[in-house]
């Protein structure tokens, strides 16, 4: 496995993932660097699994370690939300793009109301398009636990959405 090639392929995606979690450019850069250093150090532990989920797993553990040290509960920053909306998929008509951006913006606002585990799972599922098994690899969960977490997270989001619509 050529780590330089992997770095070029996945650095931006890993950075954006960590930026969404930390809401801080400098911290996301540091954690991205830490992710690739850890990937190099643990290259011997890599057992031929898919590279992308393995790197996200390394990035997730770097974030968890940092988060534990910081002992912070990080609120969702509106500036970060706007940037995430701007980086949303831009296919289709301008009207469809606007609708998708509005839906994504609403989704991100509601996502911040979920538990950290539900946020992680739903972000990996719907933003990064990971399979249940890949999410399980990243977060050290079983595929069944991921499915349950996705289901419960979606149910909670629907409940919150309905509650807000009735106000």
Tab-separated table of C-alpha atoms in Angstrom:
chain	number	residue	atom	x	y	z
A	1	UNK	CA	0.000	0.000	0.000
A	2	UNK	CA	1.451	3.361	-1.083
A	3	UNK	CA	0.596	5.924	1.598
A	4	UNK	CA	1.508	8.902	-0.641
A	5	UNK	CA	-1.083	7.794	-3.186
A	6	UNK	CA	-3.668	7.220	-0.457
A	7	UNK	CA	-2.913	10.638	1.026
A	8	UNK	CA	-3.519	12.363	-2.312
A	9	UNK	CA	-6.761	10.438	-2.827
A	10	UNK	CA	-8.315	10.867	0.611
A	11	UNK	CA	-6.697	13.850	2.336
A	12	UNK	CA	-9.417	16.340	1.367
A	13	UNK	CA	-12.261	13.993	2.300
A	14	UNK	CA	-10.662	13.147	5.667
A	15	UNK	CA	-10.054	16.848	6.332
A	16	UNK	CA	-13.687	17.749	5.557
A	17	UNK	CA	-14.926	14.929	7.792
A	18	UNK	CA	-12.750	16.134	10.669
A	19	UNK	CA	-13.692	19.755	9.995
A	20	UNK	CA	-17.373	18.842	10.323
A	21	UNK	CA	-16.629	17.192	13.648
A	22	UNK	CA	-14.353	19.879	15.136
A	23	UNK	CA	-15.784	23.004	13.470
A	24	UNK	CA	-12.232	24.365	13.481
A	25	UNK	CA	-9.919	24.624	10.459
A	26	UNK	CA	-6.667	24.436	12.420
A	27	UNK	CA	-7.835	21.504	14.503
A	28	UNK	CA	-9.100	19.671	11.430
A	29	UNK	CA	-5.707	20.202	9.760
A	30	UNK	CA	-3.902	18.890	12.838
A	31	UNK	CA	-6.195	15.883	13.117
A	32	UNK	CA	-5.835	15.163	9.393
A	33	UNK	CA	-2.084	15.158	9.788
A	34	UNK	CA	-2.431	12.979	12.893
A	35	UNK	CA	-4.679	10.593	10.936
A	36	UNK	CA	-2.087	10.018	8.237
A	37	UNK	CA	0.734	9.712	10.774
A	38	UNK	CA	-1.316	7.083	12.622
A	39	UNK	CA	-2.101	5.362	9.323
A	40	UNK	CA	1.620	5.158	8.612
A	41	UNK	CA	2.380	3.895	12.122
A	42	UNK	CA	-0.405	1.293	12.042
A	43	UNK	CA	0.207	0.224	8.472
A	44	UNK	CA	1.249	-3.203	9.796
A	45	UNK	CA	-2.218	-3.594	11.373
A	46	UNK	CA	-3.931	-2.919	8.043
A	47	UNK	CA	-5.295	-6.267	6.929
A	48	UNK	CA	-6.424	-5.685	3.373
A	49	UNK	CA	-9.750	-4.155	4.318
A	50	UNK	CA	-11.040	-1.308	2.180
A	51	UNK	CA	-8.731	1.663	2.537
A	52	UNK	CA	-11.392	4.400	2.749
A	53	UNK	CA	-13.291	2.990	5.768
A	54	UNK	CA	-9.988	2.130	7.442
A	55	UNK	CA	-8.777	5.739	7.082
A	56	UNK	CA	-12.072	7.086	8.382
A	57	UNK	CA	-11.711	4.750	11.349
A	58	UNK	CA	-8.228	6.115	12.031
A	59	UNK	CA	-9.587	9.683	11.657
A	60	UNK	CA	-12.515	8.941	13.955
A	61	UNK	CA	-10.202	7.581	16.657
A	62	UNK	CA	-7.944	10.634	16.309
A	63	UNK	CA	-11.033	12.823	16.802
A	64	UNK	CA	-12.237	10.801	19.804
A	65	UNK	CA	-8.814	11.056	21.451
A	66	UNK	CA	-8.735	14.813	20.861
A	67	UNK	CA	-12.325	15.220	22.048
A	68	UNK	CA	-11.623	13.323	25.267
A	69	UNK	CA	-8.612	15.529	25.950
A	70	UNK	CA	-10.642	18.659	25.304
A	71	UNK	CA	-13.704	17.441	27.230
A	72	UNK	CA	-15.791	19.728	25.068
A	73	UNK	CA	-19.311	19.565	23.786
A	74	UNK	CA	-18.970	21.318	20.447
A	75	UNK	CA	-22.069	23.162	19.228
A	76	UNK	CA	-22.914	23.223	15.521
A	77	UNK	CA	-21.548	26.490	14.148
A	78	UNK	CA	-23.767	28.311	11.586
A	79	UNK	CA	-20.679	29.181	9.492
A	80	UNK	CA	-19.794	25.487	9.293
A	81	UNK	CA	-23.366	24.678	8.337
A	82	UNK	CA	-23.203	27.191	5.498
A	83	UNK	CA	-19.921	25.742	4.232
A	84	UNK	CA	-21.350	22.237	4.356
A	85	UNK	CA	-24.357	23.405	2.386
A	86	UNK	CA	-22.080	25.037	-0.185
A	87	UNK	CA	-20.187	21.759	-0.609
A	88	UNK	CA	-23.370	19.775	-1.105
A	89	UNK	CA	-23.756	17.821	-4.327
A	90	UNK	CA	-24.414	20.262	-7.175
A	91	UNK	CA	-26.035	18.095	-9.837
A	92	UNK	CA	-29.376	18.853	-11.428
A	93	UNK	CA	-31.321	22.010	-12.098
A	94	UNK	CA	-30.761	25.215	-10.102
A	95	UNK	CA	-34.155	24.709	-8.461
A	96	UNK	CA	-33.246	21.147	-7.466
A	97	UNK	CA	-29.859	22.317	-6.189
A	98	UNK	CA	-31.516	24.963	-4.032
A	99	UNK	CA	-34.015	22.467	-2.665
A	100	UNK	CA	-31.251	19.963	-1.896
A	101	UNK	CA	-29.176	22.640	-0.156
A	102	UNK	CA	-32.159	23.738	1.932
A	103	UNK	CA	-32.931	20.137	2.846
A	104	UNK	CA	-29.269	19.491	3.728
A	105	UNK	CA	-29.134	22.691	5.816
A	106	UNK	CA	-32.247	21.640	7.732
A	107	UNK	CA	-30.879	18.114	8.152
A	108	UNK	CA	-27.640	19.467	9.641
A	109	UNK	CA	-29.470	21.720	12.079
A	110	UNK	CA	-31.591	18.816	13.262
A	111	UNK	CA	-28.596	16.489	13.357
A	112	UNK	CA	-27.073	18.588	16.113
A	113	UNK	CA	-30.017	17.618	18.334
A	114	UNK	CA	-29.051	13.923	18.246
A	115	UNK	CA	-26.577	11.994	20.347
A	116	UNK	CA	-22.943	12.018	19.223
A	117	UNK	CA	-23.227	8.385	18.082
A	118	UNK	CA	-26.337	9.100	16.002
A	119	UNK	CA	-24.678	12.175	14.455
A	120	UNK	CA	-21.599	10.176	13.491
A	121	UNK	CA	-23.602	7.343	11.968
A	122	UNK	CA	-25.958	9.587	10.001
A	123	UNK	CA	-23.129	11.786	8.696
A	124	UNK	CA	-21.170	8.775	7.494
A	125	UNK	CA	-24.292	7.247	5.967
A	126	UNK	CA	-25.821	10.253	4.229
A	127	UNK	CA	-22.879	12.591	3.585
A	128	UNK	CA	-20.096	10.110	2.912
A	129	UNK	CA	-22.319	7.309	1.541
A	130	UNK	CA	-20.810	4.550	3.664
A	131	UNK	CA	-22.480	1.165	3.890
A	132	UNK	CA	-23.632	-0.128	7.287
A	133	UNK	CA	-20.640	-2.474	7.397
A	134	UNK	CA	-18.212	0.350	6.562
A	135	UNK	CA	-19.717	2.591	9.256
A	136	UNK	CA	-19.350	-0.299	11.678
A	137	UNK	CA	-15.662	-0.572	10.745
A	138	UNK	CA	-15.121	3.144	11.285
A	139	UNK	CA	-16.940	3.372	14.627
A	140	UNK	CA	-16.185	-0.118	15.968
A	141	UNK	CA	-19.842	-1.140	15.874
A	142	UNK	CA	-21.614	-4.121	14.393
A	143	UNK	CA	-23.574	-3.580	11.193
A	144	UNK	CA	-26.721	-4.415	13.169
A	145	UNK	CA	-25.925	-1.717	15.739
A	146	UNK	CA	-25.347	0.762	12.909
A	147	UNK	CA	-28.719	-0.114	11.333
A	148	UNK	CA	-30.452	0.348	14.684
A	149	UNK	CA	-28.681	3.657	15.278
A	150	UNK	CA	-29.615	4.899	11.793
A	151	UNK	CA	-33.226	3.836	12.358
A	152	UNK	CA	-33.447	5.450	15.807
A	153	UNK	CA	-31.696	8.601	14.600
A	154	UNK	CA	-34.080	8.918	11.676
A	155	UNK	CA	-37.063	8.292	13.971
A	156	UNK	CA	-35.848	10.977	16.358
A	157	UNK	CA	-35.306	13.399	13.468
A	158	UNK	CA	-38.816	12.696	12.156
A	159	UNK	CA	-40.271	13.303	15.624
A	160	UNK	CA	-38.406	16.583	15.974
A	161	UNK	CA	-39.471	17.604	12.460
A	162	UNK	CA	-43.145	16.818	13.132
A	163	UNK	CA	-43.013	18.667	16.460
A	164	UNK	CA	-41.584	21.754	14.761
A	165	UNK	CA	-44.138	21.597	11.961
A	166	UNK	CA	-46.997	21.561	14.487
A	167	UNK	CA	-45.793	24.755	16.190
